[in-house]
Coordinates of C-alpha atoms in Angstrom, one line a residue:
M26 CA 98.2 171.1 24.4
D27 CA 100.2 174.5 25.3
L28 CA 102.0 174.9 21.9
Q29 CA 104.4 177.6 23.2
H30 CA 105.3 175.2 26.3
W31 CA 106.2 172.4 24.5
L32 CA 108.2 174.7 22.1
A33 CA 110.2 175.5 24.9
R34 CA 110.8 172.2 26.0
A35 CA 112.1 171.3 22.8
T36 CA 114.8 174.0 22.3
H37 CA 115.9 172.8 26.1
A38 CA 115.8 168.9 24.9
I39 CA 117.9 169.6 21.6
Q40 CA 120.3 171.9 23.4
D41 CA 121.0 169.7 26.4
W42 CA 121.6 166.9 23.9
A43 CA 124.0 169.0 21.7
D44 CA 125.8 170.1 24.9
T45 CA 126.9 166.3 25.3
F46 CA 129.2 166.8 22.6
G47 CA 130.8 169.6 24.1
T48 CA 130.4 173.4 23.7
Y49 CA 131.6 175.9 21.1
E50 CA 131.2 179.4 19.8
P51 CA 129.3 180.0 16.6
H52 CA 131.4 181.2 13.9
P53 CA 131.2 185.3 13.9
S54 CA 130.1 185.1 9.9
L55 CA 126.8 183.6 11.5
L56 CA 125.8 186.1 14.2
V57 CA 123.2 188.4 13.8
D58 CA 122.4 190.9 16.5
D59 CA 119.0 191.2 18.3
E60 CA 118.3 194.8 16.8
R61 CA 118.7 193.7 13.0
F62 CA 116.8 190.5 13.5
A63 CA 114.1 192.4 15.2
A64 CA 113.8 194.7 12.2
A65 CA 113.7 191.9 9.8
F66 CA 111.3 190.0 11.8
T67 CA 108.7 192.8 12.3
E68 CA 108.7 192.9 8.2
F69 CA 108.5 189.1 7.9
T70 CA 105.6 188.8 10.4
G71 CA 103.8 191.9 8.7
R72 CA 104.2 189.9 5.5
L73 CA 102.6 186.8 6.6
K74 CA 99.6 188.8 7.5
D75 CA 99.2 188.7 3.5
N76 CA 97.3 185.4 3.8
Y77 CA 93.7 184.1 4.1
P78 CA 92.7 182.8 7.5
F79 CA 93.4 179.0 6.6
F80 CA 93.1 178.1 10.4
H81 CA 89.5 179.4 10.8
P82 CA 86.4 177.6 10.3
H83 CA 85.0 180.5 8.1
Y84 CA 87.7 179.8 5.8
A85 CA 86.0 176.8 3.5
G86 CA 88.0 177.6 0.4
Q87 CA 90.9 175.7 -0.9
M88 CA 92.4 172.3 1.0
L89 CA 94.3 174.1 3.4
K90 CA 94.5 174.1 7.3
P91 CA 97.0 174.4 10.0
P92 CA 98.8 171.0 11.0
H93 CA 98.4 169.8 14.5
P94 CA 100.3 171.2 17.2
A95 CA 102.1 167.8 17.8
A96 CA 103.1 168.0 14.0
V97 CA 104.6 171.5 14.8
V98 CA 106.3 170.5 17.7
G99 CA 107.6 167.4 16.2
Y100 CA 108.7 169.1 13.0
L101 CA 110.6 172.2 14.9
T102 CA 112.2 170.2 17.4
A103 CA 113.8 167.8 15.0
M104 CA 114.6 170.7 12.5
L105 CA 116.8 172.0 15.3
I106 CA 119.0 169.1 14.4
N107 CA 117.9 169.1 10.7
P108 CA 118.6 165.3 9.9
N109 CA 118.4 164.4 6.3
N110 CA 116.2 161.1 5.5
H111 CA 118.3 160.2 2.3
A112 CA 120.4 158.0 4.2
L113 CA 120.7 156.4 7.6
D114 CA 124.0 158.3 8.2
G115 CA 122.0 161.5 7.6
G116 CA 119.3 160.7 9.7
P117 CA 119.3 157.6 11.8
A118 CA 116.6 158.3 14.3
T119 CA 114.1 160.0 11.8
A120 CA 114.7 157.3 9.3
R121 CA 113.3 154.7 12.0
M122 CA 110.6 156.8 12.5
E123 CA 109.8 157.1 8.8
R124 CA 109.8 153.3 8.3
E125 CA 107.6 153.0 11.5
A126 CA 105.0 155.7 10.3
V127 CA 104.9 154.7 7.0
A128 CA 104.4 151.1 8.1
R129 CA 101.0 152.3 9.7
L130 CA 100.0 154.0 6.6
A131 CA 100.8 150.6 4.7
A132 CA 98.4 148.7 7.6
M133 CA 95.7 151.4 7.1
F134 CA 94.9 150.4 3.5
G135 CA 95.6 146.9 4.3
Y136 CA 98.4 145.9 3.0
D137 CA 100.4 143.0 4.5
T138 CA 103.7 143.7 2.5
H139 CA 104.9 146.9 1.2
L140 CA 107.9 149.0 0.2
G141 CA 107.4 152.7 0.8
H142 CA 108.6 156.3 2.0
L143 CA 107.4 159.7 2.5
T144 CA 107.9 162.3 -0.2
T145 CA 107.8 166.2 -0.5
S146 CA 104.3 165.8 -2.2
G147 CA 101.7 164.1 -3.8
T148 CA 102.9 165.1 -7.1
I149 CA 106.2 163.6 -6.5
A150 CA 104.8 160.2 -4.8
N151 CA 102.5 159.8 -8.0
L152 CA 105.6 160.4 -10.2
E153 CA 107.5 157.7 -8.6
A154 CA 104.6 155.2 -8.7
L155 CA 104.4 155.9 -12.5
F156 CA 108.1 155.5 -13.1
V157 CA 108.0 152.0 -11.6
A158 CA 104.7 151.4 -13.6
R159 CA 106.6 152.4 -16.7
E160 CA 109.7 150.2 -15.9
L161 CA 107.3 147.3 -15.4
H162 CA 105.2 148.0 -18.4
P163 CA 107.3 149.4 -21.1
G164 CA 106.0 151.1 -24.2
R165 CA 102.6 151.2 -22.6
G166 CA 100.7 154.0 -21.5
V167 CA 98.7 155.2 -18.5
A168 CA 94.9 155.8 -18.2
Y169 CA 93.1 157.9 -15.7
S170 CA 90.0 159.7 -15.1
A171 CA 89.1 163.1 -17.2
D172 CA 88.7 164.3 -13.3
A173 CA 91.6 162.9 -12.0
H174 CA 94.3 165.2 -10.9
Y175 CA 96.4 167.1 -13.5
T176 CA 99.7 165.8 -12.2
H177 CA 98.9 162.4 -14.1
G178 CA 99.0 163.8 -17.4
R179 CA 102.1 166.0 -16.4
M180 CA 104.1 163.1 -14.8
C181 CA 103.1 161.1 -18.1
H182 CA 104.8 163.7 -20.0
V183 CA 108.1 164.0 -17.9
L184 CA 108.2 160.2 -17.9
G185 CA 107.7 160.2 -21.7
V186 CA 104.8 157.5 -21.6
K187 CA 101.4 158.2 -23.3
G188 CA 98.6 159.3 -21.1
H189 CA 94.9 158.5 -21.7
P190 CA 92.2 160.4 -20.1
V191 CA 89.1 158.4 -19.9
R192 CA 85.4 160.0 -19.5
T193 CA 83.6 159.9 -16.2
D194 CA 80.0 159.0 -15.3
G195 CA 77.2 161.1 -14.2
Q196 CA 78.8 161.3 -10.8
G197 CA 82.3 162.2 -11.9
R198 CA 83.7 158.4 -11.3
L199 CA 85.8 157.0 -13.9
D200 CA 83.5 155.3 -16.4
L201 CA 84.6 151.4 -16.6
Q202 CA 83.1 150.9 -19.8
A203 CA 85.1 153.4 -21.3
L204 CA 88.1 152.0 -19.7
E205 CA 87.6 148.7 -20.8
D206 CA 87.3 149.9 -24.2
L207 CA 90.9 151.6 -24.1
L208 CA 92.2 148.5 -22.4
R209 CA 91.2 146.2 -25.1
T210 CA 93.8 148.2 -27.5
G211 CA 96.7 146.8 -25.6
E212 CA 98.1 150.5 -25.3
V213 CA 97.7 150.7 -21.6
G214 CA 99.8 149.2 -18.8
T215 CA 98.7 151.0 -15.8
V216 CA 95.5 152.5 -14.5
V217 CA 95.4 155.2 -11.9
L218 CA 92.3 155.2 -9.9
T219 CA 91.3 158.1 -7.6
A220 CA 90.0 157.8 -4.0
G221 CA 88.9 161.3 -3.6
T222 CA 89.3 163.7 -6.5
T223 CA 90.6 167.3 -5.5
G224 CA 87.7 168.7 -7.1
L225 CA 84.7 167.1 -5.5
G226 CA 86.1 164.3 -3.3
V227 CA 84.9 161.7 -5.7
V228 CA 86.0 158.1 -5.3
D229 CA 86.3 156.0 -8.4
P230 CA 84.6 152.3 -8.2
V231 CA 88.1 150.7 -7.0
H232 CA 86.7 147.2 -6.4
E233 CA 84.7 146.9 -9.8
A234 CA 87.9 147.8 -11.6
L235 CA 89.8 144.8 -9.9
A236 CA 88.4 142.5 -12.4
L237 CA 89.8 144.6 -15.2
K238 CA 93.2 144.1 -13.5
E239 CA 92.6 140.3 -13.8
R240 CA 91.3 140.5 -17.3
H241 CA 93.8 142.8 -18.9
G242 CA 96.9 142.2 -16.9
V243 CA 97.3 146.1 -15.9
R244 CA 98.6 147.4 -13.0
L245 CA 96.3 149.5 -10.5
H246 CA 97.4 152.7 -8.9
V247 CA 95.2 154.4 -6.5
D248 CA 96.0 158.2 -6.3
A249 CA 94.5 158.8 -2.6
A250 CA 96.4 161.9 -2.2
Y251 CA 93.4 163.6 -1.0
G252 CA 90.8 160.9 0.3
G253 CA 93.1 158.2 1.3
F254 CA 92.5 159.0 5.1
F255 CA 88.8 158.2 4.7
T256 CA 89.5 154.6 4.7
L257 CA 89.3 154.9 8.1
L258 CA 85.4 155.7 7.8
A259 CA 84.9 152.6 5.3
G260 CA 82.0 150.7 6.8
A261 CA 81.6 152.7 9.9
D262 CA 78.3 153.3 11.8
G263 CA 76.3 156.5 11.5
P264 CA 75.9 159.0 8.6
E265 CA 80.0 159.5 8.2
G266 CA 80.3 155.7 7.8
L267 CA 81.4 155.2 4.0
P268 CA 80.6 152.3 1.6
P269 CA 83.6 149.8 2.5
E270 CA 83.8 148.3 -1.2
P271 CA 86.1 150.4 -2.5
W272 CA 88.3 151.1 0.2
R273 CA 88.7 147.4 1.2
A274 CA 89.5 147.1 -2.8
I275 CA 92.7 149.2 -2.2
A276 CA 94.8 146.3 -0.6
R277 CA 94.5 144.5 -3.5
C278 CA 96.0 147.4 -5.7
D279 CA 99.6 147.5 -6.7
S280 CA 100.4 151.0 -5.4
I281 CA 99.1 153.8 -3.4
V282 CA 99.8 157.7 -3.0
V283 CA 98.4 159.4 0.1
D284 CA 99.3 163.0 1.7
P285 CA 99.6 163.1 5.3
H286 CA 99.9 167.0 4.8
K287 CA 95.9 167.0 4.1
H288 CA 94.0 164.8 6.2
G289 CA 97.1 163.5 8.4
L290 CA 97.7 166.7 10.0
Q291 CA 100.8 167.6 8.7
P292 CA 102.7 170.9 7.3
Y293 CA 103.3 170.7 4.0
G294 CA 106.2 168.7 2.4
C295 CA 104.6 165.3 3.5
G296 CA 103.3 162.8 0.9
A297 CA 103.7 159.0 0.7
V298 CA 104.0 156.4 -1.7
L299 CA 103.5 152.5 -0.8
F300 CA 104.0 149.6 -3.3
R301 CA 102.6 146.5 -2.3
D302 CA 105.1 144.2 -3.8
P303 CA 108.6 145.1 -2.2
E304 CA 110.5 143.8 -5.0
V305 CA 109.7 146.9 -7.2
G306 CA 112.6 148.6 -5.2
R307 CA 114.8 147.1 -7.7
H308 CA 114.2 149.8 -10.1
Y309 CA 115.5 152.3 -7.8
L310 CA 118.9 150.8 -7.9
H311 CA 121.7 153.2 -8.1
D312 CA 125.0 153.8 -6.1
S313 CA 126.4 156.9 -4.3
P314 CA 130.4 157.1 -3.4
Y315 CA 129.5 158.9 0.0
T316 CA 126.7 157.8 1.6
Y317 CA 125.1 154.3 2.7
F318 CA 127.9 153.3 4.3
T319 CA 126.9 153.3 8.0
S320 CA 124.9 150.2 7.9
T321 CA 123.9 147.2 5.4
E322 CA 120.3 148.0 6.0
L323 CA 118.3 149.5 3.0
H324 CA 118.5 153.1 3.1
L325 CA 115.4 155.1 2.4
G326 CA 117.4 157.1 -0.5
E327 CA 117.9 153.8 -2.2
I328 CA 114.3 153.3 -2.9
S329 CA 113.4 157.0 -3.6
L330 CA 113.8 159.1 -6.7
E331 CA 114.3 162.2 -4.5
C332 CA 117.6 162.6 -2.6
S333 CA 117.5 165.0 0.3
R334 CA 114.1 164.9 2.2
A335 CA 113.6 166.5 5.5
G336 CA 113.6 163.8 8.6
A337 CA 111.6 166.7 10.4
A338 CA 108.9 165.8 8.2
A339 CA 109.1 162.1 9.5
A340 CA 109.4 163.3 13.1
A341 CA 106.5 165.3 12.7
L342 CA 104.1 162.4 11.3
W343 CA 105.6 159.8 13.7
L344 CA 105.1 162.0 16.8
T345 CA 101.3 163.1 15.8
F346 CA 100.5 159.1 15.1
Q347 CA 101.8 158.5 18.5
L348 CA 98.8 160.8 19.8
L349 CA 96.3 160.4 16.8
P350 CA 96.7 157.1 15.0
P351 CA 95.5 156.4 11.7
T352 CA 93.1 154.4 13.2
P353 CA 89.1 154.9 13.3
D354 CA 89.3 155.6 16.8
G355 CA 92.4 157.9 16.2
L356 CA 92.3 160.4 13.1
G357 CA 89.0 158.6 11.8
R358 CA 87.2 160.9 14.6
V359 CA 88.8 164.1 12.9
L360 CA 87.5 163.1 9.2
A361 CA 84.1 162.1 10.8
A362 CA 83.6 165.4 11.8
G363 CA 84.4 166.9 8.3
R364 CA 82.2 164.3 6.5
R365 CA 79.4 165.1 9.0
A366 CA 79.7 168.9 8.2
A367 CA 79.5 168.4 4.4
L368 CA 76.3 166.3 4.7
D369 CA 75.1 168.8 7.0
W370 CA 75.6 171.4 4.6
A371 CA 74.5 169.5 1.6
G372 CA 71.1 169.1 3.4
L373 CA 70.8 172.9 4.2
I374 CA 71.3 173.6 0.4
T375 CA 68.9 170.9 -0.5
A376 CA 66.2 172.9 1.4
S377 CA 67.4 176.3 -0.1
D378 CA 65.8 178.5 -2.4
V379 CA 68.7 180.2 -3.5
L380 CA 71.3 177.6 -3.6
E381 CA 71.1 174.0 -5.3
L382 CA 73.4 171.0 -4.8
Y383 CA 75.7 170.2 -7.7
Q384 CA 76.1 166.7 -6.5
Q385 CA 75.7 164.7 -3.2
P386 CA 79.3 165.0 -1.5
E387 CA 81.1 161.9 -0.8
L388 CA 83.8 162.9 1.7
D389 CA 84.0 166.3 2.9
I390 CA 83.9 168.7 -0.3
V391 CA 80.4 170.1 -1.1
G392 CA 79.9 171.8 -4.8
Y393 CA 76.9 173.8 -5.2
F394 CA 75.7 176.9 -7.3
P395 CA 73.1 180.0 -7.0
V396 CA 69.9 179.7 -8.3
V397 CA 69.5 182.0 -11.1
E398 CA 66.6 183.0 -13.3
P399 CA 66.7 182.5 -16.4
A400 CA 68.5 179.1 -15.3
T401 CA 71.8 179.3 -17.7
L402 CA 75.5 178.4 -17.1
T403 CA 76.3 182.1 -17.9
G404 CA 74.2 183.3 -15.4
I405 CA 75.3 180.8 -12.8
D406 CA 79.2 181.4 -13.8
A407 CA 78.7 185.2 -13.1
A408 CA 76.6 184.5 -9.9
S409 CA 79.2 182.5 -8.6
A410 CA 82.1 184.3 -9.2
R411 CA 80.2 187.4 -7.4
I412 CA 79.6 185.4 -4.5
L413 CA 83.0 184.5 -4.2
A414 CA 84.3 187.9 -4.2
D415 CA 81.7 189.5 -2.3
G416 CA 82.2 186.7 0.3
M417 CA 85.7 187.4 0.9
A418 CA 85.1 191.4 0.9
S419 CA 82.2 191.6 3.3
E420 CA 82.7 192.6 6.9
R421 CA 81.6 189.2 8.1
P422 CA 83.9 187.3 5.4
V423 CA 83.5 183.7 4.1
F424 CA 86.1 182.2 2.0
L425 CA 85.1 179.9 -0.5
S426 CA 86.4 178.6 -3.9
T427 CA 85.0 177.7 -7.3
L428 CA 85.2 174.9 -9.5
K429 CA 84.6 175.0 -13.5
A430 CA 82.0 172.6 -14.4
G431 CA 81.7 171.6 -18.2
R432 CA 78.8 171.6 -20.0
E433 CA 78.4 167.8 -20.4
D434 CA 78.8 167.4 -16.6
F435 CA 76.3 169.9 -15.7
A436 CA 73.9 168.4 -18.3
A437 CA 74.2 164.8 -16.6
R438 CA 73.3 166.4 -13.2
H439 CA 70.9 169.3 -14.0
P440 CA 69.2 168.7 -17.7
K441 CA 67.0 171.6 -17.0
I442 CA 69.6 174.4 -17.1
T443 CA 70.2 175.9 -20.5
A444 CA 73.8 175.0 -21.5
D445 CA 74.5 178.5 -23.4
A446 CA 78.3 178.1 -22.8
D447 CA 81.2 175.4 -22.3
G448 CA 80.5 175.3 -18.9
A449 CA 80.3 177.3 -15.5
R450 CA 81.9 177.9 -12.5
I451 CA 80.1 176.2 -9.3
L452 CA 81.0 177.3 -5.7
R453 CA 83.1 174.8 -3.7
S454 CA 83.5 174.5 0.0
V455 CA 86.1 172.3 1.6
L456 CA 85.3 171.2 5.3
M457 CA 88.8 169.4 6.0
K458 CA 88.8 171.3 9.8
P459 CA 86.9 169.3 12.3
E460 CA 85.9 172.5 13.8
S461 CA 83.9 173.2 10.5
E462 CA 81.1 170.8 12.1
H463 CA 80.3 173.5 14.5
H464 CA 80.1 176.7 11.6
V465 CA 78.0 174.8 9.1
E466 CA 75.0 177.0 9.8
H467 CA 76.9 180.3 9.7
L468 CA 78.7 179.3 6.6
H469 CA 75.4 178.3 5.0
T470 CA 73.6 181.6 6.4
R471 CA 76.3 184.0 5.2
V472 CA 76.5 182.2 1.4
E473 CA 72.6 182.3 1.4
E474 CA 72.7 186.2 2.5
I475 CA 75.4 187.1 -0.2
A476 CA 73.5 184.8 -2.9
R477 CA 70.3 186.4 -2.7
P478 CA 69.4 189.0 -5.3
R479 CA 69.9 192.4 -4.5

């Protein structure tokens, strides 16, 4: 699609709509002449060049990629009106779009009933899920994997509940035996299961945890902020297909968080929280003397801890879903490309004499480290840091990231490496752009070149 064409159509469409209410002159206090704007805009665009090329397949560092053009057009078009999805009187059209888009997310996970809304981030979405969990299990704590996102520990602190990190197994998954030992104490009311850790994309055994839910009466919350859309590949044919069991089990969990601003191709500021039981909305009850007056229907602000929220975010997601729906044949094809890229790169690393795979990728994140002699954690750490820096400084740059792996984690996966430190940085590549599929060999060749001893 021609982005410039549709952005021009956007401004005309909104102006035509605005003119139906009558024309008016902007207030003089808002006027800025073109010469002044040009000077500011030149500095502005110059400053924006101080960024890494997140859009390019040679960028395989953090979880960053551009939104789909449809999301850009949808966001900017709605932003010209600037609706607020807190209440229906602030954004009636975009509130309906939000409900429709959220319903598609709920259906993607297999929920037959749901209550949910968009948030500004996965962090806020997880805060809301844990807030509801606290209200339902007052005085009881929250358990989560030691490799889960740090937001859970922080949100426990914010909510005044005790957080319980639980050790992981040799692949970075929540250790269910350790979890059950903790649940027997009666101190925990909610268990967080991660469907795609942000470090390595590891998926906790959600299906096996369901038995603990029944046995100990705890809530199960799934943090699928990063990996949630990979449910579209559950049971799929081909190398990109994922084991269906943990993904299908999500439908039986109590709440879910997913970030459309990751694999949903949206700009930042678009997370989502879903509850299986709509009755939990009672925990959000509050009153406002100047909103919620245009309809007796439940307003989105009445089921959210946030107040003002950009209706443009809902518009962008809705428009994107019209073109690339959250189905195996829609967004599933996008995720499949990243998954294939990760598997292809893992195969190249396995055959390499200068790089070693840290562990087999589950989603689209590859963890690996340079081969060093002698094979020590300090040597690996120093070599990884050098490759990271040299890759960005090269005339043919490649952009990676690093992950700190602890001594015990290394020992579980690579027992022959001498543990002479508490841990070591490994290299980490996130292949969430589908274009990465066609650039894996280049990325691998460049990293090998940089990794070779000088």
